[in-house]
CSV table of C-alpha atoms in Angstrom, one decimal:
chain,number,residue,atom,x,y,z
A,26,MET,CA,99.1,216.1,58.8
A,27,ARG,CA,96.5,216.8,56.2
A,28,ARG,CA,99.0,215.9,53.5
A,29,PHE,CA,99.7,212.6,55.3
A,30,LEU,CA,96.0,211.8,55.5
A,31,LEU,CA,95.6,212.6,51.8
A,32,VAL,CA,98.5,210.4,50.8
A,33,LEU,CA,97.1,207.6,53.0
A,34,LEU,CA,93.6,208.0,51.5
A,35,LEU,CA,95.0,207.9,48.0
A,36,GLY,CA,97.1,204.8,48.9
A,37,LEU,CA,94.0,203.0,50.2
A,38,LEU,CA,92.0,203.9,47.1
A,39,ALA,CA,94.9,202.7,44.9
A,40,ALA,CA,95.0,199.4,46.8
A,41,LEU,CA,91.2,199.0,46.5
A,42,PHE,CA,91.4,199.6,42.8
A,43,TYR,CA,94.2,197.1,42.5
A,44,TRP,CA,92.0,194.5,44.4
A,45,VAL,CA,88.8,195.2,42.4
A,46,TYR,CA,90.4,195.7,38.9
A,47,PRO,CA,90.5,191.9,38.0
A,48,LEU,CA,86.7,191.8,38.6
A,49,LEU,CA,85.8,194.5,36.1
A,50,GLY,CA,85.9,192.2,33.1
A,51,PRO,CA,83.8,189.3,34.7
A,52,VAL,CA,81.3,191.8,36.2
A,53,ALA,CA,80.9,193.5,32.9
A,54,ARG,CA,80.3,190.2,31.1
A,55,GLN,CA,78.3,188.4,33.9
A,56,GLY,CA,76.7,191.5,35.5
A,57,ALA,CA,76.6,189.9,39.0
A,58,LEU,CA,77.5,191.5,42.3
A,59,PRO,CA,76.6,189.9,45.7
A,60,SER,CA,73.0,190.6,46.6
A,61,PRO,CA,72.7,191.6,50.3
A,62,ALA,CA,69.5,189.6,50.6
A,63,GLY,CA,71.0,186.5,49.1
A,64,LEU,CA,68.7,183.7,48.0
A,65,GLU,CA,65.1,183.8,49.2
A,66,GLU,CA,64.1,180.3,48.1
A,67,PRO,CA,66.0,177.0,47.6
A,68,LEU,CA,67.7,176.5,44.3
A,69,THR,CA,68.8,173.2,42.8
A,70,LEU,CA,71.8,173.1,40.4
A,71,LEU,CA,73.6,170.5,38.3
A,72,VAL,CA,77.3,171.1,38.6
A,73,TYR,CA,79.8,169.0,36.7
A,74,GLY,CA,83.3,169.1,35.3
A,75,SER,CA,83.8,168.8,31.6
A,76,SER,CA,86.8,166.7,30.6
A,77,PRO,CA,89.1,168.0,27.8
A,78,GLU,CA,88.3,167.1,24.2
A,79,TYR,CA,91.1,166.4,21.8
A,80,SER,CA,91.5,167.0,18.1
A,81,GLY,CA,94.6,164.9,17.8
A,82,TYR,CA,97.4,163.3,19.8
A,83,HIS,CA,98.4,165.7,22.7
A,84,ARG,CA,96.3,168.5,21.1
A,85,ARG,CA,93.4,169.9,23.1
A,86,ALA,CA,90.4,171.0,21.0
A,87,PRO,CA,88.8,174.4,21.7
A,88,GLU,CA,86.6,174.3,24.8
A,89,ARG,CA,83.0,173.4,23.9
A,90,PHE,CA,82.0,172.1,27.4
A,91,ARG,CA,80.9,168.9,25.7
A,92,GLY,CA,83.6,166.5,27.0
A,93,LEU,CA,82.8,163.5,29.2
A,94,ALA,CA,81.4,164.7,32.5
A,95,ASP,CA,84.0,164.1,35.2
A,96,THR,CA,82.7,165.3,38.6
A,97,VAL,CA,78.8,165.2,38.7
A,98,LEU,CA,77.1,167.0,41.6
A,99,LEU,CA,73.5,167.7,42.3
A,100,VAL,CA,73.6,170.8,44.5
A,101,ARG,CA,70.8,172.3,46.6
A,102,LEU,CA,71.3,175.8,47.9
A,103,ASP,CA,68.9,176.1,50.8
A,104,PRO,CA,68.7,179.5,52.5
A,105,LEU,CA,65.8,178.3,54.7
A,106,ALA,CA,68.1,175.6,56.3
A,107,HIS,CA,71.2,177.8,55.9
A,108,ARG,CA,73.1,175.0,54.1
A,109,VAL,CA,74.5,173.8,50.8
A,110,VAL,CA,73.8,170.1,50.1
A,111,VAL,CA,76.1,168.5,47.6
A,112,LEU,CA,75.1,165.0,46.3
A,113,SER,CA,78.0,163.4,44.4
A,114,ILE,CA,76.9,161.1,41.6
A,115,PRO,CA,79.5,158.5,40.5
A,116,ARG,CA,80.2,158.9,36.8
A,117,ASP,CA,79.8,155.2,36.3
A,118,THR,CA,76.2,155.2,37.2
A,119,TRP,CA,74.0,153.7,34.5
A,120,VAL,CA,71.0,155.8,33.2
A,121,SER,CA,68.5,155.0,30.4
A,122,LEU,CA,66.9,157.9,28.6
A,123,PRO,CA,64.2,157.5,25.9
A,124,GLY,CA,65.8,157.7,22.4
A,125,TYR,CA,69.3,157.1,23.9
A,126,GLY,CA,69.2,153.8,25.7
A,127,TRP,CA,71.5,152.9,28.5
A,128,HIS,CA,74.7,155.0,29.0
A,129,LYS,CA,76.8,155.9,32.0
A,130,VAL,CA,75.7,159.3,33.3
A,131,ASN,CA,79.0,161.0,32.3
A,132,ALA,CA,78.4,160.1,28.6
A,133,TYR,CA,75.3,162.3,28.3
A,134,SER,CA,77.5,165.4,28.2
A,135,PRO,CA,79.0,164.7,24.7
A,136,LEU,CA,75.7,163.3,23.5
A,137,GLY,CA,73.6,166.4,24.3
A,138,GLY,CA,75.4,168.9,26.5
A,139,PRO,CA,74.1,170.4,29.7
A,140,GLU,CA,70.4,170.1,28.9
A,141,LEU,CA,70.7,166.3,28.3
A,142,MET,CA,72.8,166.0,31.5
A,143,LYS,CA,70.0,167.6,33.4
A,144,GLU,CA,67.5,165.1,31.9
A,145,ALA,CA,69.8,162.2,32.8
A,146,VAL,CA,70.2,163.4,36.4
A,147,ALA,CA,66.5,164.0,36.7
A,148,HIS,CA,65.7,160.4,35.6
A,149,LEU,CA,68.4,159.1,37.9
A,150,THR,CA,67.5,160.9,41.1
A,151,GLY,CA,63.9,162.0,40.7
A,152,VAL,CA,65.0,165.7,41.1
A,153,ARG,CA,65.1,168.0,38.1
A,154,PRO,CA,67.9,170.6,38.4
A,155,GLU,CA,66.7,174.1,37.7
A,156,ARG,CA,70.0,175.4,36.5
A,157,TYR,CA,73.4,174.1,35.4
A,158,LEU,CA,77.0,175.1,35.9
A,159,VAL,CA,79.7,173.4,33.8
A,160,VAL,CA,83.3,173.9,34.7
A,161,SER,CA,86.3,172.8,32.5
A,162,THR,CA,89.4,171.3,34.1
A,163,GLU,CA,91.3,174.4,33.0
A,164,ALA,CA,89.2,176.4,35.4
A,165,LEU,CA,90.4,174.3,38.3
A,166,ARG,CA,94.0,174.7,37.4
A,167,ARG,CA,93.8,178.5,36.9
A,168,GLY,CA,91.6,179.1,39.9
A,169,VAL,CA,93.9,177.2,42.3
A,170,ASP,CA,97.0,178.9,40.9
A,171,ALA,CA,95.4,182.3,41.3
A,172,LEU,CA,94.7,181.5,45.0
A,173,GLY,CA,98.3,180.6,45.5
A,174,GLY,CA,97.5,176.9,45.9
A,175,VAL,CA,95.4,174.9,48.2
A,176,ARG,CA,96.6,172.9,51.2
A,177,VAL,CA,95.6,169.2,51.0
A,178,CYS,CA,96.6,166.1,53.0
A,179,VAL,CA,97.4,163.5,50.4
A,180,GLU,CA,96.6,160.2,52.1
A,181,LYS,CA,98.8,157.9,49.9
A,182,PRO,CA,101.2,157.9,47.0
A,183,MET,CA,99.4,158.8,43.7
A,184,ARG,CA,101.1,158.1,40.4
A,185,TYR,CA,99.5,157.9,37.0
A,186,ARG,CA,100.4,159.0,33.5
A,187,ASP,CA,98.2,159.4,30.4
A,188,SER,CA,100.5,160.8,27.7
A,189,ALA,CA,97.7,161.1,25.1
A,190,ALA,CA,95.6,163.2,27.5
A,191,GLY,CA,98.6,165.2,28.9
A,192,LEU,CA,97.8,164.1,32.5
A,193,SER,CA,100.7,163.3,34.8
A,194,ILE,CA,100.0,162.6,38.5
A,195,ASP,CA,103.0,162.2,40.9
A,196,LEU,CA,102.0,163.0,44.5
A,197,GLU,CA,103.7,161.9,47.7
A,198,PRO,CA,101.6,161.4,50.9
A,199,GLY,CA,101.5,164.1,53.5
A,200,CYS,CA,100.0,167.6,54.0
A,201,GLN,CA,101.2,170.0,51.3
A,202,VAL,CA,100.1,173.0,49.2
A,203,LEU,CA,99.1,171.8,45.7
A,204,ASN,CA,99.3,174.0,42.6
A,205,GLY,CA,96.6,173.9,39.9
A,206,ALA,CA,98.1,171.0,37.9
A,207,GLN,CA,98.7,169.0,41.1
A,208,ALA,CA,95.2,169.7,42.4
A,209,GLU,CA,93.7,168.4,39.1
A,210,GLY,CA,95.7,165.2,39.4
A,211,TYR,CA,94.6,164.7,43.0
A,212,LEU,CA,91.0,165.2,42.1
A,213,ARG,CA,91.1,163.0,39.0
A,214,PHE,CA,93.1,160.1,40.4
A,215,ARG,CA,91.1,156.8,40.5
A,216,LYS,CA,93.7,154.0,40.1
A,217,ASP,CA,93.1,152.4,43.5
A,218,ALA,CA,90.8,149.8,45.0
A,219,LEU,CA,87.9,152.3,45.5
A,220,GLY,CA,88.1,153.7,42.0
A,221,ASP,CA,85.5,156.5,41.4
A,222,ILE,CA,84.2,156.3,45.0
A,223,GLY,CA,87.7,157.0,46.5
A,224,ARG,CA,88.0,159.9,44.0
A,225,ILE,CA,84.6,161.3,45.2
A,226,GLN,CA,85.9,161.2,48.8
A,227,ARG,CA,88.9,163.2,47.8
A,228,GLN,CA,86.8,165.7,45.8
A,229,GLN,CA,84.5,166.3,48.7
A,230,ALA,CA,87.3,166.8,51.2
A,231,PHE,CA,89.0,169.2,48.7
A,232,PHE,CA,85.9,171.3,48.2
A,233,HIS,CA,85.5,171.7,51.9
A,234,THR,CA,89.1,172.8,52.2
A,235,LEU,CA,88.7,175.1,49.2
A,236,LYS,CA,85.6,176.7,50.8
A,237,GLU,CA,87.7,177.6,54.0
A,238,GLU,CA,90.5,178.8,51.8
A,239,LEU,CA,88.3,181.2,49.9
A,240,LEU,CA,86.8,182.6,53.0
A,241,SER,CA,90.1,183.1,54.8
A,242,PRO,CA,91.8,186.6,54.8
A,243,LYS,CA,94.3,185.4,52.2
A,244,GLY,CA,91.6,183.9,50.1
A,245,LEU,CA,89.4,187.0,50.1
A,246,LEU,CA,92.5,189.1,49.1
A,247,ARG,CA,93.1,186.9,46.1
A,248,LEU,CA,89.4,186.2,45.3
A,249,PRO,CA,89.1,188.8,42.5
A,250,ARG,CA,92.0,187.3,40.6
A,251,ALA,CA,90.7,183.8,41.1
A,252,VAL,CA,87.3,184.8,39.7
A,253,ALA,CA,88.9,186.5,36.7
A,254,ALA,CA,91.0,183.4,36.1
A,255,VAL,CA,88.1,181.0,36.2
A,256,GLU,CA,85.3,182.9,34.5
A,257,PRO,CA,86.3,182.1,30.8
A,258,TYR,CA,86.2,178.4,31.6
A,259,VAL,CA,82.7,178.2,33.1
A,260,GLN,CA,79.3,177.9,31.3
A,261,THR,CA,76.0,178.3,33.0
A,262,ASP,CA,72.3,179.2,32.4
A,263,LEU,CA,72.0,181.1,35.7
A,264,THR,CA,70.5,184.5,35.3
A,265,ARG,CA,72.3,187.6,36.5
A,266,LYS,CA,69.9,188.0,39.3
A,267,GLU,CA,70.4,184.4,40.4
A,268,ARG,CA,74.2,184.8,40.3
A,269,GLY,CA,74.1,187.8,42.5
A,270,ALA,CA,71.7,186.1,44.9
A,271,ILE,CA,74.0,183.0,45.1
A,272,LEU,CA,77.0,185.2,45.8
A,273,GLY,CA,75.1,187.0,48.6
A,274,PHE,CA,74.1,183.6,50.0
A,275,ALA,CA,77.7,182.4,49.9
A,276,MET,CA,78.9,185.4,51.9
A,277,LYS,CA,76.6,184.3,54.8
A,278,ARG,CA,78.8,181.1,55.1
A,279,PRO,CA,76.2,178.4,54.9
A,280,GLU,CA,76.9,174.9,56.2
A,281,LEU,CA,78.3,172.6,53.5
A,282,VAL,CA,76.9,169.0,53.6
A,283,SER,CA,78.5,166.4,51.3
A,284,LEU,CA,76.7,163.2,50.4
A,285,LEU,CA,77.2,160.3,48.0
A,286,LEU,CA,74.4,158.8,45.8
A,287,PRO,CA,73.5,155.6,47.8
A,288,GLY,CA,74.3,152.3,46.1
A,289,ARG,CA,76.9,149.7,45.5
A,290,PHE,CA,79.2,148.4,42.8
A,291,GLY,CA,77.7,145.9,40.3
A,292,GLY,CA,76.8,145.4,36.7
A,293,GLY,CA,79.9,147.2,35.5
A,294,GLY,CA,79.0,150.4,37.3
A,295,TRP,CA,77.3,152.0,40.3
A,296,GLN,CA,73.9,150.5,41.1
A,297,VAL,CA,71.6,153.0,43.0
A,298,ASP,CA,69.8,151.9,46.2
A,299,ARG,CA,66.4,153.4,45.4
A,300,GLU,CA,64.9,153.1,48.9
A,301,ALA,CA,67.9,154.8,50.5
A,302,LEU,CA,67.9,157.5,47.8
A,303,ALA,CA,64.2,158.3,48.5
A,304,GLU,CA,65.0,158.7,52.2
A,305,LEU,CA,68.0,160.9,51.4
A,306,LEU,CA,65.9,163.1,49.1
A,307,ALA,CA,63.2,163.5,51.8
A,308,LEU,CA,65.8,164.7,54.3
A,309,TYR,CA,67.9,167.0,52.1
A,310,PHE,CA,66.0,167.9,48.9
A,311,ALA,CA,62.3,168.2,50.0
A,312,GLY,CA,60.3,171.4,49.9
A,313,LYS,CA,60.4,174.4,47.6
A,314,GLY,CA,63.2,174.8,45.1
A,315,GLU,CA,63.3,171.2,44.3
A,316,GLY,CA,62.6,171.9,40.7
A,317,GLY,CA,60.0,169.2,40.3
A,318,ARG,CA,60.0,165.5,41.1
A,319,TRP,CA,60.5,162.7,38.6
A,320,PRO,CA,59.4,159.1,39.3
A,321,LEU,CA,62.2,156.9,40.5
A,322,GLY,CA,62.8,153.8,38.5
A,323,GLY,CA,63.3,150.8,40.1
A,324,GLY,CA,66.6,149.1,45.3
A,325,SER,CA,73.7,149.4,50.2
A,326,TRP,CA,73.5,152.1,52.1
A,327,PRO,CA,73.2,155.9,51.9
A,328,TRP,CA,76.8,157.0,52.3
A,329,SER,CA,78.1,160.2,53.7
A,330,MET,CA,81.8,160.4,52.8
A,331,GLY,CA,84.9,161.4,54.6
A,332,LEU,CA,88.5,160.6,54.0
A,333,GLY,CA,89.7,157.7,56.0
A,334,ARG,CA,86.1,156.9,57.3
A,335,ARG,CA,83.8,154.0,56.8
A,336,PRO,CA,80.3,154.5,55.3
A,337,TRP,CA,77.8,155.2,58.0
A,338,ARG,CA,74.5,153.4,58.2
A,339,ARG,CA,71.1,154.8,59.1
A,340,GLY,CA,70.9,155.8,62.8
A,341,PRO,CA,67.8,155.4,64.9
A,342,GLY,CA,65.2,157.8,63.6
A,343,ARG,CA,67.8,160.1,61.9
A,344,GLY,CA,68.6,158.7,58.5
A,345,PHE,CA,72.0,160.0,57.5
A,346,THR,CA,74.6,161.9,59.4
A,347,PRO,CA,77.1,163.6,57.0
A,348,TRP,CA,80.8,163.7,57.9
A,349,ALA,CA,82.4,167.0,58.5
A,350,LEU,CA,85.3,166.9,56.1
A,351,GLY,CA,88.6,168.7,56.3
A,352,CYS,CA,92.3,168.4,55.5
A,353,SER,CA,92.8,165.2,57.4
A,354,SER,CA,93.4,161.6,56.5
A,355,THR,CA,92.6,160.2,60.0
A,356,PRO,CA,89.3,158.7,61.0
């Protein structure tokens, strides 16, 4: 009996080591383990995807995190409200910075990297991000593959090919498990009537699904390998203490609220509704951890997005109600 228990204990230790082993490299480099206390004050992050850069036809250049910004998110981690607020900023939104003139917000990444992106988002929204997190498209591919894929309901046929960029999208409608390359295509597709706004809808739904996948038993089992796969393709100025606090906060399963920068199409891009934005900021970004306020230049609706849903106007005395997103294409 003792021998059996000893063998069982050794087996459990071996399994634990096998589970933890992929994390040893990232932990040694990043030095972050979940903090039991989590975040104590709200923290505002700029999170965006960096498109690949090319040194020639079909040849990706070494990763510098200076490609055009693809997905642009202003994220407020709020332990006081027990929620994560994600404000999606259409990449075709025009911003003017002193010394640079007018550019679409995604162009500030190759012009000046993460710090200039922070400045652009601060001028655009009135909220200065305290930290940044830049993720390359390769991180998405490798992370999804390490998780064994992510189940997504594709709402319509999606087909697009960019031979120069090495991007091929060929998805049929229906609920299915997407691998890393397919997930990248799903999130980058914008060749439809809604363009970038439709893509933001899909991105928000995907991130909600990904959150549930990560916190499922299968996701937790594969999480160390996913972290190890993604870590080389992420750049951030978060301190080690902040990383641990964020991991601890995430373990508490905060509510995820997805919002779209209020505005409308016009002038060759996305025009911000300043009045609606001010109301949105008061509801979701007010208080400590805001990182400082910038004057808003400046006036359609505030939109909370969900796949297959129409934008929702202000309700009586409530401002905005975000949609709960999931793997569904029905209203």
